[in-house]
Short mmCIF file of C-alpha atoms in Angstrom, two decimals:
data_model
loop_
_atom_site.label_atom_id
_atom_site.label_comp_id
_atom_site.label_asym_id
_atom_site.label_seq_id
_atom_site.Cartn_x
_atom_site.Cartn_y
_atom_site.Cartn_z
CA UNK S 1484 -34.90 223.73 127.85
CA UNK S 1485 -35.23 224.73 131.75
CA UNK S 1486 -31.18 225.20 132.04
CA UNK S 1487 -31.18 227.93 129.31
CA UNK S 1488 -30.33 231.48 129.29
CA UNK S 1489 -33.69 232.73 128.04
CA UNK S 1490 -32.35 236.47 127.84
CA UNK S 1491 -29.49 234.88 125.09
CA UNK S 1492 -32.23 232.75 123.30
CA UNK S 1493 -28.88 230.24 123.39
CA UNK S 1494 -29.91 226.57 125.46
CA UNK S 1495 -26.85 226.09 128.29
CA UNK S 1496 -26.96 222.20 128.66
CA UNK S 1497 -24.67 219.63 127.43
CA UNK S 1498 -24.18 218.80 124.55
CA UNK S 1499 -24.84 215.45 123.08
CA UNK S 1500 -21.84 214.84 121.43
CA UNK S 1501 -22.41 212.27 119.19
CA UNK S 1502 -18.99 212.00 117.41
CA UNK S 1503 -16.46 211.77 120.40
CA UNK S 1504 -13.23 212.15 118.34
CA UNK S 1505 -14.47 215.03 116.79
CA UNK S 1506 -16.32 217.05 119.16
CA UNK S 1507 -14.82 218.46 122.66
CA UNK S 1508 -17.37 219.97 125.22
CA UNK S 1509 -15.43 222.57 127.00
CA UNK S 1510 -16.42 224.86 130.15
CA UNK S 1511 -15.20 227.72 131.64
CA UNK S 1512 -16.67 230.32 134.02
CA UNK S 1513 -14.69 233.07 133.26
CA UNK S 1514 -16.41 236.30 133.04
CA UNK S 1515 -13.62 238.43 131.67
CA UNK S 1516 -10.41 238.59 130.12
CA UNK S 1517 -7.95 238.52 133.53
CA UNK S 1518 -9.85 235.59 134.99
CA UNK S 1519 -9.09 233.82 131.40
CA UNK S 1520 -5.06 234.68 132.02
CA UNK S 1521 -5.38 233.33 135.44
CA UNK S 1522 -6.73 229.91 133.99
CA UNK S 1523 -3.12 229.38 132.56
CA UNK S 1524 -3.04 228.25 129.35
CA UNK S 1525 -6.36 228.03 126.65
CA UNK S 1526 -7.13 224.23 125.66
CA UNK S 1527 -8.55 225.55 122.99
CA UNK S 1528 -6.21 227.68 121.94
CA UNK S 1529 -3.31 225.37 120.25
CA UNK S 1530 -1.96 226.24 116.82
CA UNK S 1531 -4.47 224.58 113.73
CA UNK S 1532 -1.64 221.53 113.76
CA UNK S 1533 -1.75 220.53 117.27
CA UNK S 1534 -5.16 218.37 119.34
CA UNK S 1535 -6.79 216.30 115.99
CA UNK S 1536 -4.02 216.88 113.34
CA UNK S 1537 -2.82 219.09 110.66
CA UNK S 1538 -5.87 217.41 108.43
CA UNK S 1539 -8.87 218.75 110.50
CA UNK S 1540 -10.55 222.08 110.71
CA UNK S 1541 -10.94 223.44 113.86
CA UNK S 1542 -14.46 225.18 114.32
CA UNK S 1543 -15.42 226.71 117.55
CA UNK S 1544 -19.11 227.37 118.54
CA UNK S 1545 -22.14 228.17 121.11
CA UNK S 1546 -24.46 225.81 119.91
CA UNK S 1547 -25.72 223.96 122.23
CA UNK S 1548 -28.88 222.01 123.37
CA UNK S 1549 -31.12 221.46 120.35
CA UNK S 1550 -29.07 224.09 118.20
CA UNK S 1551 -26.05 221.86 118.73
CA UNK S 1552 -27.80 218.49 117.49
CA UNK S 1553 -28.84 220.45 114.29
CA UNK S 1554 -25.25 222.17 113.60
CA UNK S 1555 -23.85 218.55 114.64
CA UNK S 1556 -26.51 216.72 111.89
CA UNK S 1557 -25.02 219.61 109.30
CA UNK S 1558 -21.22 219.03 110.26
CA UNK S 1559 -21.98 215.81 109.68
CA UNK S 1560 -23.68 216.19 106.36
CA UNK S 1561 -20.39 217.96 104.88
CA UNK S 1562 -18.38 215.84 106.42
CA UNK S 1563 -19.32 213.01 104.22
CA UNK S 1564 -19.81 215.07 101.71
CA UNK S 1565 -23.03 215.96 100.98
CA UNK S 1566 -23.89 216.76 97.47
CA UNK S 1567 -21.40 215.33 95.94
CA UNK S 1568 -18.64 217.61 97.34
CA UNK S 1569 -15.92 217.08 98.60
CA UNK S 1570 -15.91 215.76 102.92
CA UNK S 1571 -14.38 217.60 105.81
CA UNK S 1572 -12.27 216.40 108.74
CA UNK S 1573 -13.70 218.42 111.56
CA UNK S 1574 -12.42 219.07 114.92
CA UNK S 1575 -15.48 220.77 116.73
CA UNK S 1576 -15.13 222.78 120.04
CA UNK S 1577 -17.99 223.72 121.73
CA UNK S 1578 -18.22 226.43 124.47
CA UNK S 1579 -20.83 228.37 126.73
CA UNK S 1580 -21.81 231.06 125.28
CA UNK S 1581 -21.80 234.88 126.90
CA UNK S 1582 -18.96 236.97 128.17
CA UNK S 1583 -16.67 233.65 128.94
CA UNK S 1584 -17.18 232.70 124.82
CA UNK S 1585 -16.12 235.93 123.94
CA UNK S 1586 -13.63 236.57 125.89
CA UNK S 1587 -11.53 233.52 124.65
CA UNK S 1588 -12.23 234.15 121.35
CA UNK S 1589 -10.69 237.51 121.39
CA UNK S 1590 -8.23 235.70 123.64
CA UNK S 1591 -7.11 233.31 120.80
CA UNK S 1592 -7.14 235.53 117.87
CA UNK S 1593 -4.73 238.10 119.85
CA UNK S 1594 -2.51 235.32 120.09
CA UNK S 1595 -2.88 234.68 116.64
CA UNK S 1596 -3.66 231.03 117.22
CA UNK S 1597 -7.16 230.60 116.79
CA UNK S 1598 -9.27 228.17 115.63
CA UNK S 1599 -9.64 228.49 111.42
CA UNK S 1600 -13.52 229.01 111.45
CA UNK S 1601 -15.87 230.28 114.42
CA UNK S 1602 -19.08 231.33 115.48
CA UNK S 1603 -20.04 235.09 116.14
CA UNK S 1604 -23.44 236.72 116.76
CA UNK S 1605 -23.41 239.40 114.33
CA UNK S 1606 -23.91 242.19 116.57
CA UNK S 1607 -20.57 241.82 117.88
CA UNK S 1608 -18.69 242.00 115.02
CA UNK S 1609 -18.16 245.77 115.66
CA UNK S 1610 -15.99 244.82 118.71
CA UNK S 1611 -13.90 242.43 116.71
CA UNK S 1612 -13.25 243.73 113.47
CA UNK S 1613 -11.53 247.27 114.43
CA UNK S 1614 -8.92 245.61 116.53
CA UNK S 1615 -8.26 242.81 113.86
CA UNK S 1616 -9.09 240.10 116.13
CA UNK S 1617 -10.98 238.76 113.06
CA UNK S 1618 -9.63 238.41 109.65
CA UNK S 1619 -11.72 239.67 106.61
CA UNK S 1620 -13.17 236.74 104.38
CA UNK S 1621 -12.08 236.31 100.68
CA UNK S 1622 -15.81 237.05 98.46
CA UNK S 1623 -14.20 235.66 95.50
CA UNK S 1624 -13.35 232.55 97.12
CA UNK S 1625 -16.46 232.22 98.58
CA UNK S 1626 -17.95 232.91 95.20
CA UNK S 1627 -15.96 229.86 93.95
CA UNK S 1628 -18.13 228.24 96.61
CA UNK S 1629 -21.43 229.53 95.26
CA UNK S 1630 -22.27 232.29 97.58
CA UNK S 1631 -22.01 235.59 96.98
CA UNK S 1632 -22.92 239.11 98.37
CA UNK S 1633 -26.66 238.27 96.94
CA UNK S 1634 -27.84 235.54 98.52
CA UNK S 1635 -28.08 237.78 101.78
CA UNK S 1636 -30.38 240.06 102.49
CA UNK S 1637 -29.27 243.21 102.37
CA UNK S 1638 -30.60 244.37 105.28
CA UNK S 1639 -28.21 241.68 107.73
CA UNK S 1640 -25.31 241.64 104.85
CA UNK S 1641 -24.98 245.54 105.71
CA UNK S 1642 -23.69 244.48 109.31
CA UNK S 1643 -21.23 242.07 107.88
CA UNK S 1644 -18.95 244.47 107.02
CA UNK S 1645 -15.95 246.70 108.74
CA UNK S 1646 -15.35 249.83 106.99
CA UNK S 1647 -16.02 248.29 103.40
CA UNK S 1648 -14.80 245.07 104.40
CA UNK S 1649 -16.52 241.57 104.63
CA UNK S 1650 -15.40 239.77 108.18
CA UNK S 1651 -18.45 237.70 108.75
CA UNK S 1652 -20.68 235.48 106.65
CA UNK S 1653 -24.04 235.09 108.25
CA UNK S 1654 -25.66 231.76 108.87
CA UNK S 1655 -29.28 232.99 110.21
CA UNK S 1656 -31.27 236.02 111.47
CA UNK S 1657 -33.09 235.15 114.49
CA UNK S 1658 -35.59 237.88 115.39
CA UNK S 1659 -38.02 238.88 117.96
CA UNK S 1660 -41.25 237.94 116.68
CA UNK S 1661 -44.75 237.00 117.98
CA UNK S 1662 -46.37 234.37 118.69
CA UNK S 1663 -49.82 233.16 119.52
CA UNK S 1664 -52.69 230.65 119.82
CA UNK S 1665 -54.06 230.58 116.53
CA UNK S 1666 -57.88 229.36 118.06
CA UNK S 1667 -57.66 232.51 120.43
CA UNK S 1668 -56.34 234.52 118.03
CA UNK S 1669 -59.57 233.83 115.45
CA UNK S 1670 -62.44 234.30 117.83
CA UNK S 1671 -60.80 237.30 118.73
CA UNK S 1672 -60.96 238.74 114.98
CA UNK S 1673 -57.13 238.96 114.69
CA UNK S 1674 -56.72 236.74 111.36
CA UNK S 1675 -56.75 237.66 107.76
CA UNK S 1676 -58.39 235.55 105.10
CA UNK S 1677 -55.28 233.44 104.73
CA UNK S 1678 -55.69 232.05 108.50
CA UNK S 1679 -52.34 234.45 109.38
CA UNK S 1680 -52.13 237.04 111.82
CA UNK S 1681 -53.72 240.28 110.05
CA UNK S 1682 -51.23 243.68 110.37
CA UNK S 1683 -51.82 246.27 113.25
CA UNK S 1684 -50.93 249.39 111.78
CA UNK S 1685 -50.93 251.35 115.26
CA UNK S 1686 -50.13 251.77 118.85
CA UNK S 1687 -54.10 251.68 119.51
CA UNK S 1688 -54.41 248.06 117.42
CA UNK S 1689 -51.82 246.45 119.18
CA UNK S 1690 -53.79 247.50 122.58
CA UNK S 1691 -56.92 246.50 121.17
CA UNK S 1692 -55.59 242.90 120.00
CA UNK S 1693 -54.21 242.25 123.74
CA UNK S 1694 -57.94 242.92 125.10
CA UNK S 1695 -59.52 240.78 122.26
CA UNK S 1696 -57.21 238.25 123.09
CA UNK S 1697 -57.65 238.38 126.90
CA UNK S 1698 -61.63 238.16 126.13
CA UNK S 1699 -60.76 234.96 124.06
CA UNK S 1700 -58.61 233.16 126.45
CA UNK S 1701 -60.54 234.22 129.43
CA UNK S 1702 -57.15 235.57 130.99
CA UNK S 1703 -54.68 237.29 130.01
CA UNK S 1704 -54.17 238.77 126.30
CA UNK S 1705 -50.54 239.12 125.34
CA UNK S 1706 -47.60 237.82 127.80
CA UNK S 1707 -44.11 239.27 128.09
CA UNK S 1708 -41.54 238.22 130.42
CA UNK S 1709 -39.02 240.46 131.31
CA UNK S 1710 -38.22 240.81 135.61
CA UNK S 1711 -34.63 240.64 135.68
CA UNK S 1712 -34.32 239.25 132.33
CA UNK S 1713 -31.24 241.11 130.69
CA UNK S 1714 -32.33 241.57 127.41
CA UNK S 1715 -35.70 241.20 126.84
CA UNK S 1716 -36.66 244.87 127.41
CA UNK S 1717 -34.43 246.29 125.11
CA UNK S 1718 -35.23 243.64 121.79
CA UNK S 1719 -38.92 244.90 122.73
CA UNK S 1720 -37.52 249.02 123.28
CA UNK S 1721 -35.20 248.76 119.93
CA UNK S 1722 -37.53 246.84 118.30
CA UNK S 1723 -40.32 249.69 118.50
CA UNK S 1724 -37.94 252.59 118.81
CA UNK S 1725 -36.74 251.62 115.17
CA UNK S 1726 -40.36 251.63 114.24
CA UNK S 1727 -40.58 255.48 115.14
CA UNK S 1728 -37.73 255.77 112.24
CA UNK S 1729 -35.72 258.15 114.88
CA UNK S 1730 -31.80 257.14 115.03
CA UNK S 1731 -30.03 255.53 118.04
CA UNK S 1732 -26.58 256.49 117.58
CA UNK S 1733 -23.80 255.55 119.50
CA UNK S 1734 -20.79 257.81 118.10
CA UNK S 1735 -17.21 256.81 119.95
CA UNK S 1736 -16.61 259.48 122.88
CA UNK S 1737 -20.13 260.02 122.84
CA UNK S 1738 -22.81 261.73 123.59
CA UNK S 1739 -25.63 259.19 122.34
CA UNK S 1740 -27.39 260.51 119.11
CA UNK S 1741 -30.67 259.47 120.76
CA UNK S 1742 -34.09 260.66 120.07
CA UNK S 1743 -35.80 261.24 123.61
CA UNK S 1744 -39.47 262.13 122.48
CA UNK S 1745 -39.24 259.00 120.16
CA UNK S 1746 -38.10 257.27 123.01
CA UNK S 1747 -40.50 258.15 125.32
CA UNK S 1748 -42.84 257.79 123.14
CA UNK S 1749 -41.98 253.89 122.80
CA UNK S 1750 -41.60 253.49 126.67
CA UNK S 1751 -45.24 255.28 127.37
CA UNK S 1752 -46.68 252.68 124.95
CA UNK S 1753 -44.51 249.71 126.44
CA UNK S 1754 -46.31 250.82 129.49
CA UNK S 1755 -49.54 251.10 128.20
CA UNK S 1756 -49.33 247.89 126.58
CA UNK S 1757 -48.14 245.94 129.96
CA UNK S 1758 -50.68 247.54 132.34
CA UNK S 1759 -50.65 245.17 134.56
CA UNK S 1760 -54.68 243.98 133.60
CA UNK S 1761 -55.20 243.14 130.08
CA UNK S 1762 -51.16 242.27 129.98
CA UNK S 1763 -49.40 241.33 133.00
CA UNK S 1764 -46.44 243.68 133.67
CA UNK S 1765 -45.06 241.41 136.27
CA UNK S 1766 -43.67 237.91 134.56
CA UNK S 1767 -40.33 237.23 134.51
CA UNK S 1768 -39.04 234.82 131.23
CA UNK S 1769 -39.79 231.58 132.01
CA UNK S 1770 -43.22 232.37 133.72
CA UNK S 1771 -44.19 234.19 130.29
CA UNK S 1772 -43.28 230.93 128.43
CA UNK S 1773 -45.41 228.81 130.84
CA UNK S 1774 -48.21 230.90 130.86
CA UNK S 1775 -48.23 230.97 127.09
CA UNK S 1776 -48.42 227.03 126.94
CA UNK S 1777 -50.76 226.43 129.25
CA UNK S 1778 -53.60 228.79 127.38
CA UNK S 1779 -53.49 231.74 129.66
CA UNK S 1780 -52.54 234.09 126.79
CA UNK S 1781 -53.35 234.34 123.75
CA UNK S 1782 -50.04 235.51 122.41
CA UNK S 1783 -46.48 235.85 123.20
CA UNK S 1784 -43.89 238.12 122.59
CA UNK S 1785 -40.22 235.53 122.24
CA UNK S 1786 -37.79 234.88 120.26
CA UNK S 1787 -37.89 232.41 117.51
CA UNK S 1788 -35.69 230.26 118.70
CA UNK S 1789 -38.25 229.20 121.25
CA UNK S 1790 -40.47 227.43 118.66
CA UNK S 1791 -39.42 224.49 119.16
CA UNK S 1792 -40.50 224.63 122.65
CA UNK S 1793 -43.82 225.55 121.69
CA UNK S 1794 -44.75 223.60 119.25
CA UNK S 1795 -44.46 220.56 121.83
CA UNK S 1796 -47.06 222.43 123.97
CA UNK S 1797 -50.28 221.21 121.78
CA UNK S 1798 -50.73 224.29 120.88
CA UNK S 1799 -52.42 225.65 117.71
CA UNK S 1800 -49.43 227.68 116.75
CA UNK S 1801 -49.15 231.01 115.07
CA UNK S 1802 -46.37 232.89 114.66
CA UNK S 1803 -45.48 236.15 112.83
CA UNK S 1804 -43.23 239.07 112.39
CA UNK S 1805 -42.78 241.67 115.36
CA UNK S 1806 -46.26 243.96 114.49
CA UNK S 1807 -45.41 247.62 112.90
CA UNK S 1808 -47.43 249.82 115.24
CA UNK S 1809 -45.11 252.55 114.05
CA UNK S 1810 -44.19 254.63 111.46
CA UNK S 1811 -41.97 251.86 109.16
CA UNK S 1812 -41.58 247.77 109.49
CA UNK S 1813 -38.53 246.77 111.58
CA UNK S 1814 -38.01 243.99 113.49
CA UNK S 1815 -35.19 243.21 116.11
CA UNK S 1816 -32.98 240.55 115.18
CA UNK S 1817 -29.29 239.25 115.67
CA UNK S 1818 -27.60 236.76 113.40
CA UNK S 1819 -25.32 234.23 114.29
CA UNK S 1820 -22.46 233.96 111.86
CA UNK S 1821 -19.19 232.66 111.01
CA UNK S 1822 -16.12 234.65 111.30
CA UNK S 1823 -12.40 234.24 110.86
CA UNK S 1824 -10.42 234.55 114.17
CA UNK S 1825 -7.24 236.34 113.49
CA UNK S 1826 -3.97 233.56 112.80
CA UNK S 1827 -0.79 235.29 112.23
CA UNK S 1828 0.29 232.86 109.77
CA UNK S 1829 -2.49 231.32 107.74
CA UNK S 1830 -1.64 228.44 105.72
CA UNK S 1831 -3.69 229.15 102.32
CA UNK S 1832 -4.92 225.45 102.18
CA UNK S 1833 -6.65 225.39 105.23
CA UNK S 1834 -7.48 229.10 105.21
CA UNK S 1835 -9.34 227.83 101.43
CA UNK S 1836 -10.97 224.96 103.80
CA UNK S 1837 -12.15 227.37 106.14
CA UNK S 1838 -13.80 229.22 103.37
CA UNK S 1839 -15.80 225.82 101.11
CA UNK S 1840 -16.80 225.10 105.19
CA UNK S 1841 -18.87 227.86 105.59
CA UNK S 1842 -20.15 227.62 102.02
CA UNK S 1843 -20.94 224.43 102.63
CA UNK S 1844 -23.19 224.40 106.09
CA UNK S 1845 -24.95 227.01 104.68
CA UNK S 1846 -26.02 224.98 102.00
CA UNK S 1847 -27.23 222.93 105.08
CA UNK S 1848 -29.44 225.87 106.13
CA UNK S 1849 -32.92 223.85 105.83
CA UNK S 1850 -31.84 221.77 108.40
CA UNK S 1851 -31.06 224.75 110.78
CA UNK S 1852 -34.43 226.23 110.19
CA UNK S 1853 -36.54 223.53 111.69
CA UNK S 1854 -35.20 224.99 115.09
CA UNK S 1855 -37.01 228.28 114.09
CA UNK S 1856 -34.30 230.13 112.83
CA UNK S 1857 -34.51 231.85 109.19
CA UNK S 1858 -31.92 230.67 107.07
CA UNK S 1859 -29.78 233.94 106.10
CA UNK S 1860 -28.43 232.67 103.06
CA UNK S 1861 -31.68 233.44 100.67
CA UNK S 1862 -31.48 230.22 97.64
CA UNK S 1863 -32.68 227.78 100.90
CA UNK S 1864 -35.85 230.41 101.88
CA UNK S 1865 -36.54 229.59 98.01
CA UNK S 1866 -36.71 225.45 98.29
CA UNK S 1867 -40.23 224.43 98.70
CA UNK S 1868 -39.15 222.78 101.69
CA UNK S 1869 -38.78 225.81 103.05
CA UNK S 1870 -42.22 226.92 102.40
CA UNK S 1871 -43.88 223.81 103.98
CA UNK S 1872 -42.37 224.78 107.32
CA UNK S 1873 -45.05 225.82 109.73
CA UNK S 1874 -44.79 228.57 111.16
CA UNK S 1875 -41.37 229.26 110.14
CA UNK S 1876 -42.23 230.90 106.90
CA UNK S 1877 -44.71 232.79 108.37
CA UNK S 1878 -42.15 235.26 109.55
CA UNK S 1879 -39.35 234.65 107.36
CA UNK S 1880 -40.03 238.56 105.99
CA UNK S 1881 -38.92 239.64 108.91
CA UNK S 1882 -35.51 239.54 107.96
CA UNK S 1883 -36.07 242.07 105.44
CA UNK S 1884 -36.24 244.48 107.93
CA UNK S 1885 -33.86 243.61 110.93
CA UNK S 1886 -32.28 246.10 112.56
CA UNK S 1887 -29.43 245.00 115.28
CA UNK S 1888 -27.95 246.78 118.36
CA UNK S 1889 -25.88 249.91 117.15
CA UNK S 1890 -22.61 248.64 116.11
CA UNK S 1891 -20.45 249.34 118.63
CA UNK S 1892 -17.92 247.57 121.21
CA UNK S 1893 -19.81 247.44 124.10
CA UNK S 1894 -23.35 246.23 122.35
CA UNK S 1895 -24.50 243.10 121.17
CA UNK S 1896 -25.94 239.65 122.26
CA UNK S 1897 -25.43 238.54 126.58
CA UNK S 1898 -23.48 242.00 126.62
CA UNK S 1899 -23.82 245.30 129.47
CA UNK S 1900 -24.80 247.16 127.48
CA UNK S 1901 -28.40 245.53 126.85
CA UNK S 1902 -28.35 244.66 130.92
CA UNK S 1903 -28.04 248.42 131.54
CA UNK S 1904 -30.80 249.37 128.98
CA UNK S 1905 -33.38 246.77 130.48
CA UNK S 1906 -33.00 247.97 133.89
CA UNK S 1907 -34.92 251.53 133.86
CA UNK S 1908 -37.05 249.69 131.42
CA UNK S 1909 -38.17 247.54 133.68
CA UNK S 1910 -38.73 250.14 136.18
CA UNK S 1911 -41.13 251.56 133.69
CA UNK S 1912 -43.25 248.55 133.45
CA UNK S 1913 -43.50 247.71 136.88
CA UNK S 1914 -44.45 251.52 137.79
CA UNK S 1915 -41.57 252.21 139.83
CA UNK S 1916 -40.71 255.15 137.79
CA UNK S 1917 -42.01 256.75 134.60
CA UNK S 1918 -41.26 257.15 131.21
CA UNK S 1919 -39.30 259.88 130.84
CA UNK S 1920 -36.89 259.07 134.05
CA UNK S 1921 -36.51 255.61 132.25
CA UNK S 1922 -35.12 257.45 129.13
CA UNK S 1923 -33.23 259.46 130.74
CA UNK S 1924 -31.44 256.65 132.81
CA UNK S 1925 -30.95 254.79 129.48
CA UNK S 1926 -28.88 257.83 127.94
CA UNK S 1927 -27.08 258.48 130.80
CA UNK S 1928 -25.89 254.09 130.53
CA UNK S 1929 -25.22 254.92 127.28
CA UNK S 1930 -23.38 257.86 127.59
CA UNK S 1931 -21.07 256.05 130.35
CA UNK S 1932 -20.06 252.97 128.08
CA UNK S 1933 -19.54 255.75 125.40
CA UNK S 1934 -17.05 257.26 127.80
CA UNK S 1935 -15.11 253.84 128.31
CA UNK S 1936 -12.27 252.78 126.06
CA UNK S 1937 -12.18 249.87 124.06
CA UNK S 1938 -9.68 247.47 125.64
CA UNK S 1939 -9.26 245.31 122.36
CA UNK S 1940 -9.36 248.19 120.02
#
């Protein structure tokens, strides 16, 4: 886990591909679309005939590390058919994720010769879909799979959509949760009757919990790292801002549609909470994680996707939805899902493949949710299985309420747009400038990405 990307909750190691004729690890360090032209042509790139065969499906993802063991144990399983159904031959490129993963994604589907199937966190659909660099998904097709519209929450299924139109099928919704040391957590009085963490209900709880927890541990009570991180401020800003119920709109042209007193309001607490005594202010990711394992917190504020991480630390591990401290529940999330890059020329067959493939690995979704994320596609939160999994379904509510970055071009998972968000928060917490000159900064990012056009739109 050291070589990850902690502010992308996506691992950056190799990959251990485990089925060499099938699976091609390929890196590039491109950061934008010229540097892609100037790499000549994409490897990736050829027409669905070309590298493995007209017979295989050509999936590109970002899963790597212990993500891409579990999505490589799922190809697997519908490869030979699990369930009875019929098996896949599939060609499976793998790519770092962030700006470079993008890039040649939009890359491929403007040439029109993509891959048939790939992987796309959710939040950037909204720079995809306008330009018709992805193509919209068939629901009665999938339907002939066995998944419809209602096996997603609605909450997530909302973001799947372009103007009325389905172009992405989640797989997961990964939020920003809590976590903590379930022994500190009970002398400190935090746990209901059911041994789970009990609801805050206020600004003032959530401050009291972090000095009962600091009393328990004999250190520090809850840990967030966030020095130079690039998007941990603003999952823990959106996350609470959402809370407040106040609107964060991003109209095209601009201005923002942002409410400043809410927002202030959320930064002054932010700073209250990570004073710098009770809660350092000062930890940068992987110091937060560290400190966290090693008992000198008694909670953590992460991702989910760090769990399995934790769970290797001894601890006795809690974990549970982002705390409402606000006026309604909402929790900051992203999903990964699948889209369809943009071929000018389908073939039906394969584009049918494409379709029973993604029905198919999310029928695989128990599998992906021992790595912490919650499955997206509701019938597998329903298995038993799923309920055994400790602590996984202790947050799985969560994605009832998710709320994403505001759909626009510019937003969304490793993107500027967080970056420029986290850096007057950061300011904030460290004390270098206050609340309402952090807000300020933060409207005046937003309102210069507003400004910029969209270069695939």
């Amino acid at each position: 886990m050291s070589s990850r990307l902690p502010a992308q909750g996506v691992p950056a190691v190799t990959d251990p591909v485990r089925r060499p004729s099938r699976r091609r690890l390929l890196r590039h360090a491109m950061a934008g679309a010229g540097a892609l032209l100037a790499a000549g042509p994409l490897s990736g790139c050829a027409s669905p005939a070309s590298a493995s065969g007209a017979s295989s499906l050509k999936v590109w993802d970002l899963f790597q590390g212990g993500d891409g063991m579990l999505m490589d144990d799922m190809i697997e399983a519908v490869s030979r058919g699990a369930g009875g159904a019929e098996g896949f031959d599939v060609d499976r490129t793998i790519l770092d994720w962030g700006p470079s993963y993008y890039t040649k994604l939009a890359m491929s589907a403007a040439g029109g010769r993509a891959s048939d199937v790939a992987a796309m966190h959710l939040s950037r659909l909204a720079g995809y879909a306008p330009g018709g660099l992805v193509d919209p998904f068939d629901l009665d097709l999938l339907a002939e799979f066995g998944v419809t519209e209602k096996d997603f929450t609605p909450a997530v299924w909302s973001r799947a959509r372009h103007e009325g139109t389905v172009y992405a099928i989640p797989l997961d919704v990964h939020p920003f949760i809590v976590f903590y040391d379930k022994e500190a957590a009970d002398k400190a009085g935090l746990l209901d009757p059911a041994g789970e963490l009990a609801p805050m209900g206020s600004p003032d709880a959530l401050l009291e919990a972090g000095k009962a927890l600091a009393d328990a541990t004999g250190a520090a009570g809850i840990l967030f790292g966030h020095v130079t991180d690039t998007a941990q401020n603003w999952r823990l800003f959106a996350g609470l801002y959402a809370q407040t119920g106040a609107a964060f709109g991003l109209p095209d042209g601009g201005p923002p549609e942002i409410d400043v007193d809410a927002a202030v309001r959320v930064v002054t607490f932010m700073t209250r909470l990570f004073d710098g005594r009770t809660n350092p202010n000062n930890l940068d990711y992987y110091g937060s994680v560290a400190a966290f394992t090693n008992g000198r917190g008694g909670m953590a504020m992460l991702g989910e996707w760090e769990l399995p991480a934790l769970k290797k630390s001894g601890l006795d591990l809690g974990a549970a939805p982002f705390p409402q401290v606000f006026d309604k529940p909402a929790v900051y999330t992203d999903s990964h899902s699948f889209v369809l890059p943009h071929q000018d020329s389908p073939d039906p067959a394969r584009r049918r493949e494409a379709h029973r493939y993604v029905a198919q690995i999310l029928k695989q979704s128990l599998t992906w949710a021992s790595a912490g994320h919650i499955p997206a596609y509701r019938p597998v939160l329903a298995e038993p299985q799923y309920a055994a999994l400790d602590p996984q379904s202790s947050y799985a509510d969560a994605a009832k309420v998710a709320v994403l970055d505001p759909p626009n071009w510019f937003a969304g998972a490793g993107s500027n747009f967080q970056n420029r968000m986290c850096q007057p928060l950061q300011s904030a917490l460290l004390g270098n400038t206050t609340p309402e000159k952090a807000v300020r900064q933060m409207v005046r990012e937003a309102d210069t990405l507003l400004r910029q056009p969209n270069p695939v739109a």
